[in-house]
mmCIF file of C-alpha atoms and ligand atoms in Angstrom:
data_model
loop_
_atom_site.group_PDB
_atom_site.id
_atom_site.type_symbol
_atom_site.label_atom_id
_atom_site.label_comp_id
_atom_site.label_asym_id
_atom_site.label_seq_id
_atom_site.Cartn_x
_atom_site.Cartn_y
_atom_site.Cartn_z
ATOM 1 C CA MET S 21 37.360 -18.391 -45.606
ATOM 2 C CA GLY S 22 35.033 -17.560 -42.719
ATOM 3 C CA PRO S 23 35.717 -15.589 -39.540
ATOM 4 C CA LEU S 24 38.482 -17.799 -38.229
ATOM 5 C CA PRO S 25 41.689 -16.797 -36.439
ATOM 6 C CA LYS S 26 44.601 -16.488 -38.829
ATOM 7 C CA ARG S 27 46.991 -18.499 -36.702
ATOM 8 C CA LYS S 28 46.699 -21.411 -34.284
ATOM 9 C CA VAL S 29 47.264 -20.219 -30.690
ATOM 10 C CA SER S 30 50.620 -21.564 -29.484
ATOM 11 C CA LYS S 31 50.879 -23.782 -26.396
ATOM 12 C CA SER S 32 52.709 -21.082 -24.438
ATOM 13 C CA ARG S 33 50.154 -18.406 -25.317
ATOM 14 C CA ARG S 34 47.236 -20.705 -24.422
ATOM 15 C CA ASN S 35 48.890 -21.672 -21.125
ATOM 16 C CA ARG S 36 49.561 -18.038 -20.189
ATOM 17 C CA ARG S 37 45.890 -17.214 -20.724
ATOM 18 C CA ARG S 38 44.731 -20.149 -18.559
ATOM 19 C CA ALA S 39 47.279 -19.454 -15.813
ATOM 20 C CA HIS S 40 45.669 -16.026 -15.389
ATOM 21 C CA ASP S 41 42.225 -17.653 -14.903
ATOM 22 C CA ALA S 42 43.578 -19.957 -12.180
ATOM 23 C CA LEU S 43 45.149 -17.059 -10.282
ATOM 24 C CA THR S 44 42.009 -14.953 -10.122
ATOM 25 C CA LEU S 45 39.807 -17.951 -9.287
ATOM 26 C CA ASN S 46 41.469 -18.921 -5.997
ATOM 27 C CA HIS S 47 43.996 -16.279 -4.978
ATOM 28 C CA LEU S 48 45.750 -17.342 -1.789
ATOM 29 C CA VAL S 49 47.448 -15.001 0.673
ATOM 30 C CA VAL S 50 49.119 -15.557 4.051
ATOM 31 C CA CYS S 51 46.978 -14.539 7.034
ATOM 32 C CA GLU S 52 48.366 -11.565 8.967
ATOM 33 C CA SER S 53 47.212 -13.035 12.283
ATOM 34 C CA CYS S 54 47.999 -16.781 12.167
ATOM 35 C CA GLY S 55 50.252 -17.177 9.096
ATOM 36 C CA GLU S 56 48.015 -19.755 7.380
ATOM 37 C CA TYR S 57 47.022 -19.498 3.726
ATOM 38 C CA HIS S 58 43.516 -18.288 3.005
ATOM 39 C CA ILE S 59 41.621 -16.824 0.064
ATOM 40 C CA ALA S 60 42.334 -13.122 -0.503
ATOM 41 C CA HIS S 61 39.576 -10.692 0.511
ATOM 42 C CA HIS S 62 37.913 -13.423 2.594
ATOM 43 C CA VAL S 63 37.837 -14.011 6.350
ATOM 44 C CA CYS S 64 40.554 -16.470 7.431
ATOM 45 C CA PRO S 65 38.867 -19.827 8.220
ATOM 46 C CA LYS S 66 41.660 -20.731 10.663
ATOM 47 C CA CYS S 67 41.579 -17.770 13.079
ATOM 48 C CA GLY S 68 38.551 -15.802 11.883
ATOM 49 C CA SER S 69 40.438 -12.580 11.165
ATOM 50 C CA TYR S 70 40.129 -10.265 8.198
ATOM 51 C CA ASN S 71 42.549 -7.448 7.413
ATOM 52 C CA GLY S 72 44.386 -8.092 10.701
ATOM 53 C CA LYS S 73 41.242 -7.882 12.848
ATOM 54 C CA ASP S 74 39.187 -10.675 14.445
ATOM 55 C CA VAL S 75 35.749 -10.571 12.869
ATOM 56 C CA ILE S 76 34.235 -14.011 13.635
ATOM 57 C CA GLU S 77 34.463 -16.529 16.474
ATOM 58 C CA VAL S 78 36.471 -19.669 15.603
ATOM 59 C CA ASP S 79 36.704 -22.753 17.807
ATOM 60 C CA GLU S 80 40.309 -23.426 18.793
ATOM 61 C CA ASP S 81 41.391 -27.020 19.318
HETATM 62 ZN ZN1 LIG N 251 44.323 -16.577 10.208
#
């Protein structure tokens, strides 16, 4: 036999691995300033704040 895994990866093990990828790809947090969801470690697109401080100008409707 060649260099193959000994056992088939179970559904639960495969799903756990992929769930981790999804989390790190688009990690959402609640904005400290406006309470909307935005991507962690990014400026909030709703209010333009980052880490509780306004860093960019955002048009308010
Ligand atoms: Zn915000």
